[in-house]
GROMACS .gro file of C-alpha atoms in nm:
model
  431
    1UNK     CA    1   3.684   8.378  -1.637
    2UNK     CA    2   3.541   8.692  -1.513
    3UNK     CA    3   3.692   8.854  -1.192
    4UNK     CA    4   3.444   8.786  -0.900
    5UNK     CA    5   3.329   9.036  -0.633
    6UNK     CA    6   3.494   8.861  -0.327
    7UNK     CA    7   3.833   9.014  -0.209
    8UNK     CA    8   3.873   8.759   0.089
    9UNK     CA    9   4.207   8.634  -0.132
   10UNK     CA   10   4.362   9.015  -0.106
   11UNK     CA   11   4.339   9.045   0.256
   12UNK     CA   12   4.440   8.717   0.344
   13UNK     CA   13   4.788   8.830   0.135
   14UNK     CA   14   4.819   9.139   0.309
   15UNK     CA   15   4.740   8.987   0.640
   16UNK     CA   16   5.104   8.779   0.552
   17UNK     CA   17   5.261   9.068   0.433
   18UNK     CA   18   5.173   9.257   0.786
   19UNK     CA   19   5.319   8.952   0.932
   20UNK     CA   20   5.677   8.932   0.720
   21UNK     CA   21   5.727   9.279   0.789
   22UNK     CA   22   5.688   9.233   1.215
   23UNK     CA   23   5.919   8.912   1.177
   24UNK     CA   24   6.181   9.114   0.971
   25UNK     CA   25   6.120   9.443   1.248
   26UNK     CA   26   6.261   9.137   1.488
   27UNK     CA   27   6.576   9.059   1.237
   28UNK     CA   28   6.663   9.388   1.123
   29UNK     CA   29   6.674   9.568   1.451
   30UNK     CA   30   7.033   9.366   1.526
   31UNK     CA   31   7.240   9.494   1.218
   32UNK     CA   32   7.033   9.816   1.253
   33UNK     CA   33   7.164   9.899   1.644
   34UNK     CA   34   7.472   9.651   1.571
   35UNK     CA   35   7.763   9.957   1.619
   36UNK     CA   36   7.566  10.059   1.974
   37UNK     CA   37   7.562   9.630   2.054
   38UNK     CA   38   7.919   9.625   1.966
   39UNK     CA   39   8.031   9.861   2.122
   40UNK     CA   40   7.831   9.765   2.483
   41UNK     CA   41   7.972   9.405   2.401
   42UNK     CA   42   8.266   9.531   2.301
   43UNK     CA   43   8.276   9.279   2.035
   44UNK     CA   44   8.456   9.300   1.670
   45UNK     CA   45   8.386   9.291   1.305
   46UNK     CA   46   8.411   8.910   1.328
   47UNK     CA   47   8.208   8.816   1.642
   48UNK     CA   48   7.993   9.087   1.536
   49UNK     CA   49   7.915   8.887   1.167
   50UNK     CA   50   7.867   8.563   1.349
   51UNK     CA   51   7.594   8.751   1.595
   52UNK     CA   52   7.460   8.884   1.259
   53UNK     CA   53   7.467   8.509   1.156
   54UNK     CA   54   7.304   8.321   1.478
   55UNK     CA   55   6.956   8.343   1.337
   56UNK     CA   56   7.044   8.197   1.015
   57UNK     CA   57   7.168   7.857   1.186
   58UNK     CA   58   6.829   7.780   1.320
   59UNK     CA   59   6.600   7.956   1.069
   60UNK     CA   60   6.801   7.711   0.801
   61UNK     CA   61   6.839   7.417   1.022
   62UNK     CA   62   6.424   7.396   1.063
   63UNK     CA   63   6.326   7.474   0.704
   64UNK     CA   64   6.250   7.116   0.594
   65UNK     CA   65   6.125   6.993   0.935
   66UNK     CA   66   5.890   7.315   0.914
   67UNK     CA   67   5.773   7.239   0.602
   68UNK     CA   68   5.689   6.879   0.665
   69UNK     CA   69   5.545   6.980   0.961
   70UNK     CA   70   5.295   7.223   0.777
   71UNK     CA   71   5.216   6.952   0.503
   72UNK     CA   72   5.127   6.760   0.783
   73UNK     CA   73   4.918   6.993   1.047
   74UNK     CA   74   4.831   7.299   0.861
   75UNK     CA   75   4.963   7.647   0.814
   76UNK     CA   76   4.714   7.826   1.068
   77UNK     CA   77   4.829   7.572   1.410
   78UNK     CA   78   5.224   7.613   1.293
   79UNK     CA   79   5.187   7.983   1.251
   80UNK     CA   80   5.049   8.077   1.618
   81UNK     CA   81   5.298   7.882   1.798
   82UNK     CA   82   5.555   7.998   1.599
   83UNK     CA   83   5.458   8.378   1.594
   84UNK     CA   84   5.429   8.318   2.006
   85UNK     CA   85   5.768   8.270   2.026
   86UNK     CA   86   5.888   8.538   1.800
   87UNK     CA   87   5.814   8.769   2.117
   88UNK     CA   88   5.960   8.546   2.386
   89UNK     CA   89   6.311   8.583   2.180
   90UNK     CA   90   6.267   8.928   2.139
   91UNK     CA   91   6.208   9.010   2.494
   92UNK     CA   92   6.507   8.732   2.580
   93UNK     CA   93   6.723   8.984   2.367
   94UNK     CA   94   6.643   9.287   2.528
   95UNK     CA   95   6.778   9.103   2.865
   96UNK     CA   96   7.117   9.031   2.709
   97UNK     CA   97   7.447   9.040   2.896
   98UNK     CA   98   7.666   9.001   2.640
   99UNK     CA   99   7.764   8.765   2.306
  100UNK     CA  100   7.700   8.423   2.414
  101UNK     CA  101   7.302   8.497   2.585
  102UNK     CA  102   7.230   8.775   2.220
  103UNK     CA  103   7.391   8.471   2.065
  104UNK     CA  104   7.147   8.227   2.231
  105UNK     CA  105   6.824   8.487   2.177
  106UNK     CA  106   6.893   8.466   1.790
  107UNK     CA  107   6.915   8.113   1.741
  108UNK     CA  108   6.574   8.157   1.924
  109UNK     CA  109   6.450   8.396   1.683
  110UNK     CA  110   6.536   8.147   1.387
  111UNK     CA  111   6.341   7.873   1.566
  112UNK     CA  112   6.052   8.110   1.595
  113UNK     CA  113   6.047   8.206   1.258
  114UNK     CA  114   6.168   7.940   1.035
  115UNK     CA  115   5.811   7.835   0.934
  116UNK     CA  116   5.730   8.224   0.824
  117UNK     CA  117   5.806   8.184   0.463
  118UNK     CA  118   5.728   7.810   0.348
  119UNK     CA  119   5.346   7.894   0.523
  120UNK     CA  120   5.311   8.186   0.329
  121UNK     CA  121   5.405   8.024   0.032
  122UNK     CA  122   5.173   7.778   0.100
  123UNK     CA  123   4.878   7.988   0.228
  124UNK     CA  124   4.929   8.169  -0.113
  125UNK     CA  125   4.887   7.857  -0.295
  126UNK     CA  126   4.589   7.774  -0.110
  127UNK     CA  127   4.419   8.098  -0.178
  128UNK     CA  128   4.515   8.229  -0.502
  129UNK     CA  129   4.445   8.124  -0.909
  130UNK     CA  130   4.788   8.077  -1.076
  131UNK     CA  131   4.713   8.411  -1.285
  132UNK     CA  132   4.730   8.563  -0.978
  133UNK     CA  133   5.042   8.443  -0.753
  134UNK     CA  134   5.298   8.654  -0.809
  135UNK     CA  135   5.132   8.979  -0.724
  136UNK     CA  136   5.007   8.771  -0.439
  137UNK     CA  137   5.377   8.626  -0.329
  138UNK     CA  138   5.495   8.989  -0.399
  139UNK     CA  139   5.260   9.108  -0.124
  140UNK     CA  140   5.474   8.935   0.129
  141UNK     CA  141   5.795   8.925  -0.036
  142UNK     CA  142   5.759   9.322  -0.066
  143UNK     CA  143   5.766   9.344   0.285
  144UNK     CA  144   6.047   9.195   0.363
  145UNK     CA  145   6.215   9.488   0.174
  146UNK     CA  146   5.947   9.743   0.251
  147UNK     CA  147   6.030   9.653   0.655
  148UNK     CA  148   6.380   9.792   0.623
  149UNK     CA  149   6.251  10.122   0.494
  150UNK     CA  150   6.066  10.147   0.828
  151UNK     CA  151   6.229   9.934   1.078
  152UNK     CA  152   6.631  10.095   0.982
  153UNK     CA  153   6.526  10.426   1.110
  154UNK     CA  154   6.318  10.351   1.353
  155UNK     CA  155   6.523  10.115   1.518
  156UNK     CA  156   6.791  10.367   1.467
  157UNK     CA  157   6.608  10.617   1.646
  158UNK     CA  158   6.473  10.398   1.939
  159UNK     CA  159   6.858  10.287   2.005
  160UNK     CA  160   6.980  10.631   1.999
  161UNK     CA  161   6.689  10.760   2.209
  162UNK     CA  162   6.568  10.481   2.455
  163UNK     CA  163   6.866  10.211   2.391
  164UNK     CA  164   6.866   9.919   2.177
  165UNK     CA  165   6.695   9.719   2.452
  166UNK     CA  166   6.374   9.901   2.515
  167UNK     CA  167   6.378   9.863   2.094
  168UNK     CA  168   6.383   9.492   2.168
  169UNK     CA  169   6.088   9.505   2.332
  170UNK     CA  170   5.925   9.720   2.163
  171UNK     CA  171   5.940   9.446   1.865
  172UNK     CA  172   5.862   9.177   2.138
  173UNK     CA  173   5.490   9.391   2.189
  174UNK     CA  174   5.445   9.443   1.794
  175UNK     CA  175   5.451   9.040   1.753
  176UNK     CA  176   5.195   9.016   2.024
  177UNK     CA  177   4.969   9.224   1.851
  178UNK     CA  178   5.029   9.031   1.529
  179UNK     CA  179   4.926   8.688   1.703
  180UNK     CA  180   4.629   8.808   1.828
  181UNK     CA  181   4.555   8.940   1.472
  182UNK     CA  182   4.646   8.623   1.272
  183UNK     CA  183   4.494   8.415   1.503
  184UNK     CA  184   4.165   8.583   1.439
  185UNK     CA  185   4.174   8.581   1.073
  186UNK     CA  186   4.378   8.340   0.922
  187UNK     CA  187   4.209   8.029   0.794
  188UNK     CA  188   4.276   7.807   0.461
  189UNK     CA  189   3.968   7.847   0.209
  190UNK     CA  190   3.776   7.558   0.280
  191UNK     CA  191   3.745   7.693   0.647
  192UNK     CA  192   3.724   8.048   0.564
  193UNK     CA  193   3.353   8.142   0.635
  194UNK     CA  194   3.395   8.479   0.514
  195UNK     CA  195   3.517   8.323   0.147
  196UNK     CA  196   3.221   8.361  -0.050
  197UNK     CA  197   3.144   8.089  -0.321
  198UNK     CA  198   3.224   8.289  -0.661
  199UNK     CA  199   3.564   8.351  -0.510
  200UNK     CA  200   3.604   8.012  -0.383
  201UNK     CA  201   3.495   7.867  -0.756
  202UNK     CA  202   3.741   8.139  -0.897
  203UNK     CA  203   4.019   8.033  -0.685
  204UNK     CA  204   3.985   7.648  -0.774
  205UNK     CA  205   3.950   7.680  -1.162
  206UNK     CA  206   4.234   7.935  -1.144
  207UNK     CA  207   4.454   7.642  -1.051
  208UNK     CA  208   4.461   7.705  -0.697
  209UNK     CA  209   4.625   7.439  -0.480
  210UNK     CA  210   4.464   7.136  -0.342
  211UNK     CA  211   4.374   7.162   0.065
  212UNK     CA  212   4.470   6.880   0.253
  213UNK     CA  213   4.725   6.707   0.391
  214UNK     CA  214   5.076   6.570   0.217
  215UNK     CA  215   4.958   6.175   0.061
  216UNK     CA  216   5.329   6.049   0.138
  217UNK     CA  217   5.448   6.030   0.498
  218UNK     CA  218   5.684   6.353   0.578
  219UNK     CA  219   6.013   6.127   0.541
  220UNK     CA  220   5.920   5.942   0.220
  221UNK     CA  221   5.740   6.261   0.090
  222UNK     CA  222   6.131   6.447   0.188
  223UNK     CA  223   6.356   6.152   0.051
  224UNK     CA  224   6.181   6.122  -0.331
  225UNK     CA  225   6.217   6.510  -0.330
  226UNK     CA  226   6.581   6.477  -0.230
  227UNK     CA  227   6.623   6.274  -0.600
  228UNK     CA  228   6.473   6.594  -0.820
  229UNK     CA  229   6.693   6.818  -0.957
  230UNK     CA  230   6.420   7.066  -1.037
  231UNK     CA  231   6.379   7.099  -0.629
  232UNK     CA  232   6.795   7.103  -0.608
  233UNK     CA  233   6.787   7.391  -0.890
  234UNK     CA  234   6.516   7.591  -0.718
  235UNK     CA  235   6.709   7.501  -0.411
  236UNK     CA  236   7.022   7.616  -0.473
  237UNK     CA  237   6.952   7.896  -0.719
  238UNK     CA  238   6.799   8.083  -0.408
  239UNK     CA  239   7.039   8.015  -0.170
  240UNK     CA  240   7.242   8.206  -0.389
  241UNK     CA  241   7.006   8.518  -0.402
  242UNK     CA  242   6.979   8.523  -0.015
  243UNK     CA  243   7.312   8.502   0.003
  244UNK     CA  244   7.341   8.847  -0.183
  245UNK     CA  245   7.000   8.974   0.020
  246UNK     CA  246   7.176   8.872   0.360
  247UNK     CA  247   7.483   9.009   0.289
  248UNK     CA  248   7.279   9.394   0.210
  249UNK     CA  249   7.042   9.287   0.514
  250UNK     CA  250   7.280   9.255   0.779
  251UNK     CA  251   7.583   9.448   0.681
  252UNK     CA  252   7.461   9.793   0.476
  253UNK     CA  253   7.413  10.002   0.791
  254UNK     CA  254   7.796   9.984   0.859
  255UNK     CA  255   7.880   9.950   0.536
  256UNK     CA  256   7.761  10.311   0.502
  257UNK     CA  257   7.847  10.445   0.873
  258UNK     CA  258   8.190  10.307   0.829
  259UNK     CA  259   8.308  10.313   0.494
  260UNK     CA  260   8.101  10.625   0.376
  261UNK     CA  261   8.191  10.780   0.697
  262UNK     CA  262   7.822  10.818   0.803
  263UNK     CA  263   7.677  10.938   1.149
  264UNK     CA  264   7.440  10.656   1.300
  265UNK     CA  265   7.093  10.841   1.143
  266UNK     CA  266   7.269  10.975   0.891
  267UNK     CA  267   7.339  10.597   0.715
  268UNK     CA  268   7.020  10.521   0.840
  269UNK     CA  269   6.839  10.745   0.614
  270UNK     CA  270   7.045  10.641   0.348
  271UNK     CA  271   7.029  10.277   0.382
  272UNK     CA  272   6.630  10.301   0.334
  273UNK     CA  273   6.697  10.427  -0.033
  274UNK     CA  274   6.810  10.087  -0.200
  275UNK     CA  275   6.512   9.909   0.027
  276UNK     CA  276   6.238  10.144  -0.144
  277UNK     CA  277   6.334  10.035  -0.448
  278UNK     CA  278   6.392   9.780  -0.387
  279UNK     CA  279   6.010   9.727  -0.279
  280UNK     CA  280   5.855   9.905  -0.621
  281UNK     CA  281   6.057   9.618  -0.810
  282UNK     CA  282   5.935   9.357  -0.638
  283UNK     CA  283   5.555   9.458  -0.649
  284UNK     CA  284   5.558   9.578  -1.000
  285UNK     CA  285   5.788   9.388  -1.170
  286UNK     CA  286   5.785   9.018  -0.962
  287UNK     CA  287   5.429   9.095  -0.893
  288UNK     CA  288   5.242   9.255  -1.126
  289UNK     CA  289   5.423   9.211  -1.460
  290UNK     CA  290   5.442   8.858  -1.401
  291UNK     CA  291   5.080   8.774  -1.357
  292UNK     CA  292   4.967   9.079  -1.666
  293UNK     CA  293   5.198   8.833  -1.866
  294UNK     CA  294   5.023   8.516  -1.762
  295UNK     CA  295   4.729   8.651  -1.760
  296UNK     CA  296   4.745   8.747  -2.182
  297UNK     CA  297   4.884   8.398  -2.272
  298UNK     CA  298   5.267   8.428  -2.253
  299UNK     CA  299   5.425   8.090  -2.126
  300UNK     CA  300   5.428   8.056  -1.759
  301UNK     CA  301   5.763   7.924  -1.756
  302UNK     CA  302   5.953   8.155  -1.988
  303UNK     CA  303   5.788   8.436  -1.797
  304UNK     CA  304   5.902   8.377  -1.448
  305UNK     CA  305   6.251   8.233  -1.587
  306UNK     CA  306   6.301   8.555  -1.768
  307UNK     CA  307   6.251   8.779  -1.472
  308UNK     CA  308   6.482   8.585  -1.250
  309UNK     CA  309   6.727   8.527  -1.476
  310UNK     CA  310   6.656   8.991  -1.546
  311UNK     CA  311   6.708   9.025  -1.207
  312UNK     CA  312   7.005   8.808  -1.117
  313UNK     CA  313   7.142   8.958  -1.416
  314UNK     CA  314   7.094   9.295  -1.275
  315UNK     CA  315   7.176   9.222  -0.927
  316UNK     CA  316   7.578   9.138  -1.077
  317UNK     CA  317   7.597   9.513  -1.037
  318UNK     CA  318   7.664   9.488  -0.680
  319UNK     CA  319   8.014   9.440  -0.787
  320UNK     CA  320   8.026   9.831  -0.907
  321UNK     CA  321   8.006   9.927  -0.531
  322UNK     CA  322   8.350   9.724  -0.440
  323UNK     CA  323   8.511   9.997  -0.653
  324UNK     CA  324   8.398  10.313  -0.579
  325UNK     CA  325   8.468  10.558  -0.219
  326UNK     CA  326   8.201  10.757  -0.325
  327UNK     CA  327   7.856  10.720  -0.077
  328UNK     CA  328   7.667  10.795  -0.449
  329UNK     CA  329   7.781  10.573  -0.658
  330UNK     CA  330   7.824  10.313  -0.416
  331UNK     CA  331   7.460  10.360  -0.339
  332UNK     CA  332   7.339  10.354  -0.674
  333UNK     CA  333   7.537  10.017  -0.736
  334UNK     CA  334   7.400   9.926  -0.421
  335UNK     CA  335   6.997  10.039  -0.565
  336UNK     CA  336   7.048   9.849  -0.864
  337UNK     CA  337   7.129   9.523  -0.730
  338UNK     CA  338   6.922   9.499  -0.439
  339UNK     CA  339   6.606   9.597  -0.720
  340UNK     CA  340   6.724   9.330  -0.917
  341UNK     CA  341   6.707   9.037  -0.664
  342UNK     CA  342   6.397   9.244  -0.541
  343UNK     CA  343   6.194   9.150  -0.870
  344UNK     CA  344   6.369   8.789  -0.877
  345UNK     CA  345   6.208   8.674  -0.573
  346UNK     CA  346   5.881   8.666  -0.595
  347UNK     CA  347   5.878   8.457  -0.928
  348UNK     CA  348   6.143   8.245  -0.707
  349UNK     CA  349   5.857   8.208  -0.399
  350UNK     CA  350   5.564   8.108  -0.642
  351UNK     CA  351   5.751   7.831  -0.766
  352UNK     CA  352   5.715   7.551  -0.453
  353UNK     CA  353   5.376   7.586  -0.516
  354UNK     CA  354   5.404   7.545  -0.879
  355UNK     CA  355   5.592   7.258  -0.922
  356UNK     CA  356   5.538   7.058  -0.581
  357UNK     CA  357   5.318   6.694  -0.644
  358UNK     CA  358   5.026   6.749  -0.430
  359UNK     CA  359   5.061   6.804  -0.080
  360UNK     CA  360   5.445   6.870  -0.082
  361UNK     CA  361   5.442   7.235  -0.138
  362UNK     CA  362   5.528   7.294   0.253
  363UNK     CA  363   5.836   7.055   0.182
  364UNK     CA  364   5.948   7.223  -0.083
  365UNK     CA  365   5.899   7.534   0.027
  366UNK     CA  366   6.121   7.452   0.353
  367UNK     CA  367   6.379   7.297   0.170
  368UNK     CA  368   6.414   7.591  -0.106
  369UNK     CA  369   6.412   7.795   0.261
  370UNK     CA  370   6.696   7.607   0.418
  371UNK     CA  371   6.975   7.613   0.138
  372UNK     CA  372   6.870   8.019   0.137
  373UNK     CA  373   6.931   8.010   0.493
  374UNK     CA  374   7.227   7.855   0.539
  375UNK     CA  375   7.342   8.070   0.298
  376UNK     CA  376   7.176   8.330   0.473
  377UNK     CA  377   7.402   8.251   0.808
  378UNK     CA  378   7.712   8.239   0.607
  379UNK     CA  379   7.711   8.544   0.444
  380UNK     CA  380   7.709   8.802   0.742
  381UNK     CA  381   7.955   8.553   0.895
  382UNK     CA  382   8.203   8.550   0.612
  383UNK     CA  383   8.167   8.936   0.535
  384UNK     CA  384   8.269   9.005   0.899
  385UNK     CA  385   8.593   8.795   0.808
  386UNK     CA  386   8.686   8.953   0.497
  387UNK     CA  387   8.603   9.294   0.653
  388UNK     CA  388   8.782   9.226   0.977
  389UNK     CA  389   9.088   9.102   0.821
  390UNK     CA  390   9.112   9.339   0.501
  391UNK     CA  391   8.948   9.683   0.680
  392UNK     CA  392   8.765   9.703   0.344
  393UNK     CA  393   8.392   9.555   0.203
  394UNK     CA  394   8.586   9.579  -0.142
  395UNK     CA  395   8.560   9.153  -0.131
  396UNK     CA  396   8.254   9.132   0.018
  397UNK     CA  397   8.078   9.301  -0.272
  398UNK     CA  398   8.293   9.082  -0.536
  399UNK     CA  399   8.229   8.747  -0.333
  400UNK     CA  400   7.838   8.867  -0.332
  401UNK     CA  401   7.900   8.929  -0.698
  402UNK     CA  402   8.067   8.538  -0.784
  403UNK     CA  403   7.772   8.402  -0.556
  404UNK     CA  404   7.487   8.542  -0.751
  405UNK     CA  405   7.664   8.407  -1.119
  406UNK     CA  406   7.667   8.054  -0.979
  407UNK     CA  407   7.259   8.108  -0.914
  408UNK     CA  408   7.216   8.250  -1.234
  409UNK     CA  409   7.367   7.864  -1.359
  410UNK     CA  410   7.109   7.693  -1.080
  411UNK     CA  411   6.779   7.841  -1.189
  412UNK     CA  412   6.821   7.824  -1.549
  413UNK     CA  413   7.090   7.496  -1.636
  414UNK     CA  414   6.971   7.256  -1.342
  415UNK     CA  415   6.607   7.353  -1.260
  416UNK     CA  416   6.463   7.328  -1.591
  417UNK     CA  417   6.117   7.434  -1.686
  418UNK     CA  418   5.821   7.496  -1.430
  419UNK     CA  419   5.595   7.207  -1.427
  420UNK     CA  420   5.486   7.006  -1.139
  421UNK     CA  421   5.702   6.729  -0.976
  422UNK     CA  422   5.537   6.361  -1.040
  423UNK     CA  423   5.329   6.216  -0.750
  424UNK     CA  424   5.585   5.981  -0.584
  425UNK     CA  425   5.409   5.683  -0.710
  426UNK     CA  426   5.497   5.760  -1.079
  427UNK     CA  427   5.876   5.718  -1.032
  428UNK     CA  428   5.917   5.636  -1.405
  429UNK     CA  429   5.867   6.015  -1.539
  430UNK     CA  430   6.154   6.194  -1.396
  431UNK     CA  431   6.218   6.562  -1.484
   0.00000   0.00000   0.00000
């Protein structure tokens, strides 16, 4: 199959990579200005982890309604209503008068953007030849870690300069702009009339997923996928990794102005090194290693299981940085792990797509989402506890550490190979 001229597929996945990184501009700027919010509030370690936490409660809560939703109306109607009210929470936040109303903004934020990553998964699906996926899921996975290399010092620098609420609304204006982009763009193939047809023919006999809507009702299509433990091993196995990737997300700013003893810009600046590269492994490695392997013959499955089970591997070295008072070491520890889960996550997002019966990658998508988030909420949560009460992020990094082994056991043990799921009808072949 020879590559066609069309590039429609490319800017379609960097139009959802623009959009991951404004979403995680409207997450990151809370742990990024959280010592300025905390001290305003005049909040502590442990109301300061649950604030970290409020998004995660609603982003996980709405995963698998979200993705039954999009099986059942479409990724382009979910995604402008949801992107819509990313700015109304952002510009609720900048109005603030203490914990309970910032509290009440980021459970808003999680409502807004709990479809973000199941749609993309699915859009990618839609759009892209299976030799082609994981560079294409990298695109938006990417910038979830490429956004903290911008937003951390920017936000920084806003909250020092202009206070953290004109930064609120200065991410409340950059979603805007996004909506009125995505809404001008985004369609799925078969509406897409700037897809031309050697692209759309190269797309389909790639293995590119079917259009349409889910075959099951959302509920019966949700309950058979509650019996597979290939969904429960995907499930779990990346609730696990975002435990590790919340944990870094929400907490690494103070980790290094604290601990390391680091002025506001100063940990800034440094907390941008693990992110960038964090961002090379994820594009080269969970992106375009994956697919050059594919591509030459190697076995889809052992591929993509290898380089998660690589990077969880790798990502165990988080545990270096609970023993160490040195800002170096801690960050290389700190580099290494964060790279690690970087390159595991793509291979993890291409998978809904890859094993969901037809019409159900939405579902599985937003389930896979919700374990991750409710890990997600957790993890800030329980950090500010075990910081709070031992004035150290020595257990945090070990609990991060023991998390990350027991996903290792879910995506190899209890998933099993990569293959699709059986329509619902053909109850007899279980995996």
């Amino acid at each position: 199959m020879h590559e066609p001229p069309g590039r429609r597929r490319w800017a379609i996945a960097a139009l959802l990579g623009g959009g991951v990184v404004v979403s995680y501009f409207d997450r990151i700027i809370l742990a990024a200005a959280a010592p300025a919010i905390q001290r305003d509030f005049r909040i502590d370690d442990f109301a300061m982890g649950f604030l970290l936490g409020a998004f995660g409660w609603t982003y996980g809560a709405l995963q698998v309604p979200v993705g039954v939703l999009l099986d059942r109306i479409g990724v382009r109607r979910v995604m402008i209503g949801s992107i819509l009210l990313w700015a109304a929470a952002s510009f609720l936040a900048s109005e603030a008068i203490g914990f309970a109303t910032m509290f009440a903004a980021r459970m808003m934020l999680g409502v807004a953007e709990a479809p973000t990553f199941p749609a993309n998964a699915k859009a990618i699906g839609y759009w892209f030849p299976r030799t082609e996926r994981s560079l294409a899921t990298a695109l938006f996975d990417g910038a979830a870690k490429f956004s903290n290399v911008i937003a951390i010092p920017a936000i920084a620098f806003l909250a020092l300069e202009v206070g953290w609420r004109k930064a609120f609304v200065a991410t409340a204006i950059l979603s805007l702009c996004y909506l009125l982009l995505f809404a001008r763009i985004y369609r799925d193939p078969g509406l897409d009339p700037r897809l031309g047809p050697s692209e759309r023919a190269y797309i389909a006999e790639g293995g590119g997923a079917a259009e349409g809507l889910a075959r099951s009702r959302g509920l019966a299509l949700l309950g058979y996928l509650l019996l597979r433990r290939k969904m429960w091993g995907l499930a779990l196995g990346f609730g696990c990794y975002n435990y590790a990737f919340s944990f870094f997300i929400t907490w690494l700013p103070t980790y290094l102005a604290r601990e390391m003893k680091m002025d506001p810009l100063s940990s800034a600046g440094f907390a941008i090194i693990p992110w960038m590269f964090a961002t090379l492994a994820d594009l080269l490695v969970g992106g375009w290693l994956i697919d050059h392997l594919v591509r030459r013959g190697r076995d889809e499955t052992i591929v993509r299981k290898s380089i998660i089970v690589l990077g969880m591997v790798t990502a165990l070295f988080v545990i270096g940085a609970a023993f160490t008072d040195d800002a170096r070491w801690a960050l290389l520890w700190i580099t290494v792990s964060l790279s690690g889960l970087a390159a595991a996550a793509p291979a993890s997002w291409s998978l809904p797509s890859l094993i969901a019966p037809v019409g159900g990658a939405g579902t599985i998508g937003g389930m896979m989402n919700f374990v991750g988030s409710l890990a997600g909420a957790v993890a800030p949560a329980l950090t500010g506890l075990i910081v709070a009460q031992s004035r150290s992020f020595s257990g945090a990094f070990l609990l991060a550490g023991a998390v990350l082994a027991v996903g290792l056991v879910s995506f190899t043990l209890v998933m099993g190979p990569i293959a699709p799921i059986p329509e619902r009808e053909q109850r007899r072949h279980r995996n």
